[in-house]
Amino acid sequence: MLHLIKPSVRAQGAYTLAAPVARHKLNQNEAAEDLDPALKAAILERVATQPWHRYPEFTPRALLEQLGAHYGWDPDGILVGNGSNELIQAAMAVTLDRDDAVVAPAPTFSLYRLMAAVLGARYHGVALGPSFHYDLPAMLAMVQEVAARVLVLNTPNNPTGSTLTRAEILHALESTPGLVMVDEAYVEFGGESAVPLLAEQPRLIVLRTFSKALGLAGLRFGALLAHPALTREIAKGKLPYNVNLVTLEAAAVALGRADLIAQRVQRTIATRDRTMAALRQLPGLTVFDSAANFFLVRSSVMPATTLFQRLFDEYGILVRDVSTGAGLEECLRISVGTDDDMDAVIAALATLQGGTA
Amino acid sequence: MLHLIKPSVRAQGAYTLAAPVARHKLNQNEAAEDLDPALKAAILERVATQPWHRYPEFTPRALLEQLGAHYGWDPDGILVGNGSNELIQAAMAVTLDRDDAVVAPAPTFSLYRLMAAVLGARYHGVALGPSFHYDLPAMLAMVQEVAARVLVLNTPNNPTGSTLTRAEILHALESTPGLVMVDEAYVEFGGESAVPLLAEQPRLIVLRTFSKALGLAGLRFGALLAHPALTREIAKGKLPYNVNLVTLEAAAVALGRADLIAQRVQRTIATRDRTMAALRQLPGLTVFDSAANFFLVRSSVMPATTLFQRLFDEYGILVRDVSTGAGLEECLRISVGTDDDMDAVIAALATLQGGTA
């Protein structure tokens, strides 16, 4: 029966991830620490008294107001989703017809390509420049060449940590007639948000997630911000009731304690910066700039697959081997965990690279 | 910027639902009763100790085994989703290209049409027969006429409660070269499941949900059952990590107490049957056969919109006004709630119809 599946789908590998258990889990760019137990308890208490057999709110008005205040944007121009992935998918589904073109950086988050394939769209990855900096002129030239309907910008970009400035995003908007979808999954850790551009830019879509800085990857929550006329259409590509009642409560409670989130983010940034500085002292290790809660390293001492395996086997450190990605030869991606996690990374790499910690 | 939205999407109205608060909420075919408080507590206890900042399991193996045992099907041929809607969407997304044809009953669950529109597919609703019984020959003739790639069967069908037998579904499979997608959202309340056909039918997809009989509408959980080679492809149309950690725990705990679910279903069936029998005694009210946890009524005493409003305003009873649907002139859909809910419905309709309770 596989002839009934679209060829563009069959041609794609599935999105998979082996998930071995590790003492230091640094492979998914998750928050370094779990939510405060008191916040968890507050959420669960609110959840226990709700009717679980009822559908969640169709439009979670109070939460949209909270999100509007948090991000500084019109609540009518915000959609919530079961993770930002769902909202990226919805935005692509309502705009991309078969053979329409999408332009995105290469390397970047792999789901954009898979989603485009499911829609039968043509996907054009444009290589980043030296040291993985964005090559915006090359991207804009490609947008023009293929008449792209959607330009995807991921800033800071996964897995490189590269950023675009707000001025560059504005330039991109002014240089393309299509939609510009800016995925800001990691923006709390560095770089500039495009949200202040929304008021003047009806072709701009900004995606935010609660899976990274907000520490709720297990609960799945994300938001899409755009002009209300645009979110009204994107909503048609999204299923109703997709955010469950627990996640709605968790998002509300987490937003209510933005101070705790900001503190955690500051700790992660400090940990990242000192870790990268320490690793840059090691021989034979290139540590690439990153504004996110992860960074790329490349070793000249041993192949990436060997380094990955030895970190896991000998030190209980699980990172992401991204070395098969476009332009990512011999690279590993390391998420910024706790100070304890990163001390383990520094010590392990010092030994493996033959330097001193 | 709306020219960047696909015309097929712009032409659709959004899926919306006004949600007034009512003493007797009988508008969404939810379970009549909330989950047992002890089960809720067990779920929340398991959830409290989990790391919320970590992504949920990529493949929830233990839960898939549990589902396999529950439904009697190979766990490798089961996908879990954030509600069955997500899985219907994924199945349609990997099969339906622009201008491909889908055939479905009319009336039926409105999301199939919206999902088809987002994909740019042609949607052909085939009218049900007299008293809303399925007209399978007419549907199969349409499948042939439009060379449908997907035939959607919803049994019991929402909002009519009509069913197809397993033999009829087998006949449909043997009469079409495409996929047959059987949505069994309400099958616990009546009708025959197509699951026993799966072993011999690689073009069959069966959808199940935890939002109705299992009473977890607020948590969003559903499953898709098909041949493992087919689920492998459908998985590519589905986003990873889409079922959050709370829902994974809730599904596992609920499945572990299938006895409680079965008891609740039996209560609902008994309540439905006595309610329908009582309403059939009232003058000027047609009560249509239904195998689901809802049923259609049509009044000859007053227009459906009036009856809907008076039930709400005068009795605090919220039902669904479906009277604008295809072939549903003057019909209201009433979900089967608790005995208390249904006593209120019987008393209200007795008064409004001018009979005796």
PDB file of N, CA and C in Angstrom, chain B residues 116-157:
ATOM      1  N   ALA B 116      -8.721  18.458   4.798  1.00  0.00           N
ATOM      2  CA  ALA B 116      -8.577  18.229   3.355  1.00  0.00           C
ATOM      3  C   ALA B 116      -8.315  19.554   2.641  1.00  0.00           C
ATOM      4  N   ALA B 117      -9.021  20.593   3.072  1.00  0.00           N
ATOM      5  CA  ALA B 117      -8.871  21.907   2.433  1.00  0.00           C
ATOM      6  C   ALA B 117      -7.460  22.449   2.626  1.00  0.00           C
ATOM      7  N   VAL B 118      -6.920  22.283   3.824  1.00  0.00           N
ATOM      8  CA  VAL B 118      -5.565  22.770   4.082  1.00  0.00           C
ATOM      9  C   VAL B 118      -4.577  22.078   3.144  1.00  0.00           C
ATOM     10  N   LEU B 119      -4.850  20.813   2.827  1.00  0.00           N
ATOM     11  CA  LEU B 119      -3.968  20.064   1.927  1.00  0.00           C
ATOM     12  C   LEU B 119      -4.290  20.325   0.453  1.00  0.00           C
ATOM     13  N   GLY B 120      -5.324  21.093   0.204  1.00  0.00           N
ATOM     14  CA  GLY B 120      -5.695  21.363  -1.183  1.00  0.00           C
ATOM     15  C   GLY B 120      -6.369  20.174  -1.857  1.00  0.00           C
ATOM     16  N   ALA B 121      -6.860  19.231  -1.063  1.00  0.00           N
ATOM     17  CA  ALA B 121      -7.510  18.048  -1.632  1.00  0.00           C
ATOM     18  C   ALA B 121      -8.974  18.355  -1.943  1.00  0.00           C
ATOM     19  N   ARG B 122      -9.557  17.546  -2.843  1.00  0.00           N
ATOM     20  CA  ARG B 122     -10.974  17.693  -3.157  1.00  0.00           C
ATOM     21  C   ARG B 122     -11.763  16.814  -2.179  1.00  0.00           C
ATOM     22  N   TYR B 123     -12.765  17.388  -1.547  1.00  0.00           N
ATOM     23  CA  TYR B 123     -13.528  16.687  -0.504  1.00  0.00           C
ATOM     24  C   TYR B 123     -14.936  16.426  -1.017  1.00  0.00           C
ATOM     25  N   HIS B 124     -15.349  15.167  -0.994  1.00  0.00           N
ATOM     26  CA  HIS B 124     -16.678  14.808  -1.483  1.00  0.00           C
ATOM     27  C   HIS B 124     -17.495  14.168  -0.363  1.00  0.00           C
ATOM     28  N   GLY B 125     -18.460  14.914   0.163  1.00  0.00           N
ATOM     29  CA  GLY B 125     -19.351  14.359   1.171  1.00  0.00           C
ATOM     30  C   GLY B 125     -20.502  13.629   0.485  1.00  0.00           C
ATOM     31  N   VAL B 126     -20.798  12.422   0.947  1.00  0.00           N
ATOM     32  CA  VAL B 126     -21.897  11.639   0.365  1.00  0.00           C
ATOM     33  C   VAL B 126     -23.020  11.561   1.392  1.00  0.00           C
ATOM     34  N   ALA B 127     -24.195  12.000   0.988  1.00  0.00           N
ATOM     35  CA  ALA B 127     -25.319  12.066   1.936  1.00  0.00           C
ATOM     36  C   ALA B 127     -25.634  10.698   2.536  1.00  0.00           C
ATOM     37  N   LEU B 128     -25.943  10.703   3.824  1.00  0.00           N
ATOM     38  CA  LEU B 128     -26.447   9.496   4.473  1.00  0.00           C
ATOM     39  C   LEU B 128     -27.848   9.223   3.933  1.00  0.00           C
ATOM     40  N   GLY B 129     -28.338   8.008   4.148  1.00  0.00           N
ATOM     41  CA  GLY B 129     -29.662   7.632   3.663  1.00  0.00           C
ATOM     42  C   GLY B 129     -30.759   8.073   4.619  1.00  0.00           C
ATOM     43  N   PRO B 130     -31.962   7.530   4.457  1.00  0.00           N
ATOM     44  CA  PRO B 130     -33.092   7.888   5.328  1.00  0.00           C
ATOM     45  C   PRO B 130     -32.745   7.593   6.792  1.00  0.00           C
ATOM     46  N   SER B 131     -33.224   8.441   7.676  1.00  0.00           N
ATOM     47  CA  SER B 131     -32.949   8.312   9.110  1.00  0.00           C
ATOM     48  C   SER B 131     -31.452   8.265   9.398  1.00  0.00           C
ATOM     49  N   PHE B 132     -30.665   8.855   8.512  1.00  0.00           N
ATOM     50  CA  PHE B 132     -29.214   8.972   8.708  1.00  0.00           C
ATOM     51  C   PHE B 132     -28.468   7.646   8.681  1.00  0.00           C
ATOM     52  N   HIS B 133     -29.085   6.595   8.120  1.00  0.00           N
ATOM     53  CA  HIS B 133     -28.310   5.360   7.989  1.00  0.00           C
ATOM     54  C   HIS B 133     -27.285   5.543   6.881  1.00  0.00           C
ATOM     55  N   TYR B 134     -26.141   4.893   7.048  1.00  0.00           N
ATOM     56  CA  TYR B 134     -25.078   4.958   6.035  1.00  0.00           C
ATOM     57  C   TYR B 134     -25.596   4.425   4.698  1.00  0.00           C
ATOM     58  N   ASP B 135     -25.266   5.132   3.625  1.00  0.00           N
ATOM     59  CA  ASP B 135     -25.563   4.632   2.275  1.00  0.00           C
ATOM     60  C   ASP B 135     -24.218   4.232   1.656  1.00  0.00           C
ATOM     61  N   LEU B 136     -23.760   3.048   2.041  1.00  0.00           N
ATOM     62  CA  LEU B 136     -22.427   2.619   1.620  1.00  0.00           C
ATOM     63  C   LEU B 136     -22.309   2.470   0.098  1.00  0.00           C
ATOM     64  N   PRO B 137     -23.338   1.892  -0.584  1.00  0.00           N
ATOM     65  CA  PRO B 137     -23.213   1.813  -2.048  1.00  0.00           C
ATOM     66  C   PRO B 137     -22.993   3.182  -2.688  1.00  0.00           C
ATOM     67  N   ALA B 138     -23.680   4.189  -2.192  1.00  0.00           N
ATOM     68  CA  ALA B 138     -23.503   5.536  -2.761  1.00  0.00           C
ATOM     69  C   ALA B 138     -22.082   6.043  -2.502  1.00  0.00           C
ATOM     70  N   MET B 139     -21.561   5.736  -1.314  1.00  0.00           N
ATOM     71  CA  MET B 139     -20.201   6.189  -1.000  1.00  0.00           C
ATOM     72  C   MET B 139     -19.180   5.495  -1.893  1.00  0.00           C
ATOM     73  N   LEU B 140     -19.372   4.191  -2.096  1.00  0.00           N
ATOM     74  CA  LEU B 140     -18.407   3.447  -2.913  1.00  0.00           C
ATOM     75  C   LEU B 140     -18.487   3.871  -4.378  1.00  0.00           C
ATOM     76  N   ALA B 141     -19.696   4.212  -4.818  1.00  0.00           N
ATOM     77  CA  ALA B 141     -19.835   4.716  -6.193  1.00  0.00           C
ATOM     78  C   ALA B 141     -19.083   6.035  -6.342  1.00  0.00           C
ATOM     79  N   MET B 142     -19.169   6.881  -5.305  1.00  0.00           N
ATOM     80  CA  MET B 142     -18.452   8.161  -5.352  1.00  0.00           C
ATOM     81  C   MET B 142     -16.938   7.944  -5.325  1.00  0.00           C
ATOM     82  N   VAL B 143     -16.489   6.991  -4.505  1.00  0.00           N
ATOM     83  CA  VAL B 143     -15.051   6.676  -4.449  1.00  0.00           C
ATOM     84  C   VAL B 143     -14.548   6.353  -5.846  1.00  0.00           C
ATOM     85  N   GLN B 144     -15.326   5.544  -6.564  1.00  0.00           N
ATOM     86  CA  GLN B 144     -14.933   5.150  -7.910  1.00  0.00           C
ATOM     87  C   GLN B 144     -14.987   6.344  -8.872  1.00  0.00           C
ATOM     88  N   GLU B 145     -16.071   7.103  -8.760  1.00  0.00           N
ATOM     89  CA  GLU B 145     -16.280   8.223  -9.685  1.00  0.00           C
ATOM     90  C   GLU B 145     -15.162   9.260  -9.591  1.00  0.00           C
ATOM     91  N   VAL B 146     -14.737   9.550  -8.355  1.00  0.00           N
ATOM     92  CA  VAL B 146     -13.731  10.607  -8.192  1.00  0.00           C
ATOM     93  C   VAL B 146     -12.332  10.036  -7.976  1.00  0.00           C
ATOM     94  N   ALA B 147     -12.210   8.691  -8.092  1.00  0.00           N
ATOM     95  CA  ALA B 147     -10.911   8.026  -7.868  1.00  0.00           C
ATOM     96  C   ALA B 147     -10.307   8.463  -6.533  1.00  0.00           C
ATOM     97  N   ALA B 148     -11.089   8.302  -5.464  1.00  0.00           N
ATOM     98  CA  ALA B 148     -10.661   8.783  -4.150  1.00  0.00           C
ATOM     99  C   ALA B 148      -9.433   8.033  -3.658  1.00  0.00           C
ATOM    100  N   ARG B 149      -8.508   8.777  -3.112  1.00  0.00           N
ATOM    101  CA  ARG B 149      -7.314   8.189  -2.527  1.00  0.00           C
ATOM    102  C   ARG B 149      -7.591   7.766  -1.080  1.00  0.00           C
ATOM    103  N   VAL B 150      -8.528   8.453  -0.439  1.00  0.00           N
ATOM    104  CA  VAL B 150      -8.872   8.157   0.956  1.00  0.00           C
ATOM    105  C   VAL B 150     -10.390   8.147   1.110  1.00  0.00           C
ATOM    106  N   LEU B 151     -10.892   7.095   1.750  1.00  0.00           N
ATOM    107  CA  LEU B 151     -12.306   7.019   2.127  1.00  0.00           C
ATOM    108  C   LEU B 151     -12.366   7.122   3.648  1.00  0.00           C
ATOM    109  N   VAL B 152     -13.082   8.128   4.144  1.00  0.00           N
ATOM    110  CA  VAL B 152     -13.220   8.306   5.595  1.00  0.00           C
ATOM    111  C   VAL B 152     -14.554   7.727   6.037  1.00  0.00           C
ATOM    112  N   LEU B 153     -14.491   6.835   7.006  1.00  0.00           N
ATOM    113  CA  LEU B 153     -15.720   6.302   7.597  1.00  0.00           C
ATOM    114  C   LEU B 153     -15.663   6.604   9.091  1.00  0.00           C
ATOM    115  N   ASN B 154     -16.724   7.162   9.609  1.00  0.00           N
ATOM    116  CA  ASN B 154     -16.781   7.515  11.026  1.00  0.00           C
ATOM    117  C   ASN B 154     -17.923   6.692  11.613  1.00  0.00           C
ATOM    118  N   THR B 155     -17.582   5.727  12.451  1.00  0.00           N
ATOM    119  CA  THR B 155     -18.609   4.802  12.933  1.00  0.00           C
ATOM    120  C   THR B 155     -18.385   4.445  14.393  1.00  0.00           C
ATOM    121  N   PRO B 156     -19.340   4.766  15.289  1.00  0.00           N
ATOM    122  CA  PRO B 156     -20.553   5.539  15.046  1.00  0.00           C
ATOM    123  C   PRO B 156     -20.207   6.947  14.540  1.00  0.00           C
ATOM    124  N   ASN B 157     -21.031   7.407  13.607  1.00  0.00           N
ATOM    125  CA  ASN B 157     -20.775   8.688  12.954  1.00  0.00           C
ATOM    126  C   ASN B 157     -21.241   9.872  13.802  1.00  0.00           C
TER     127      ASN B 157
END
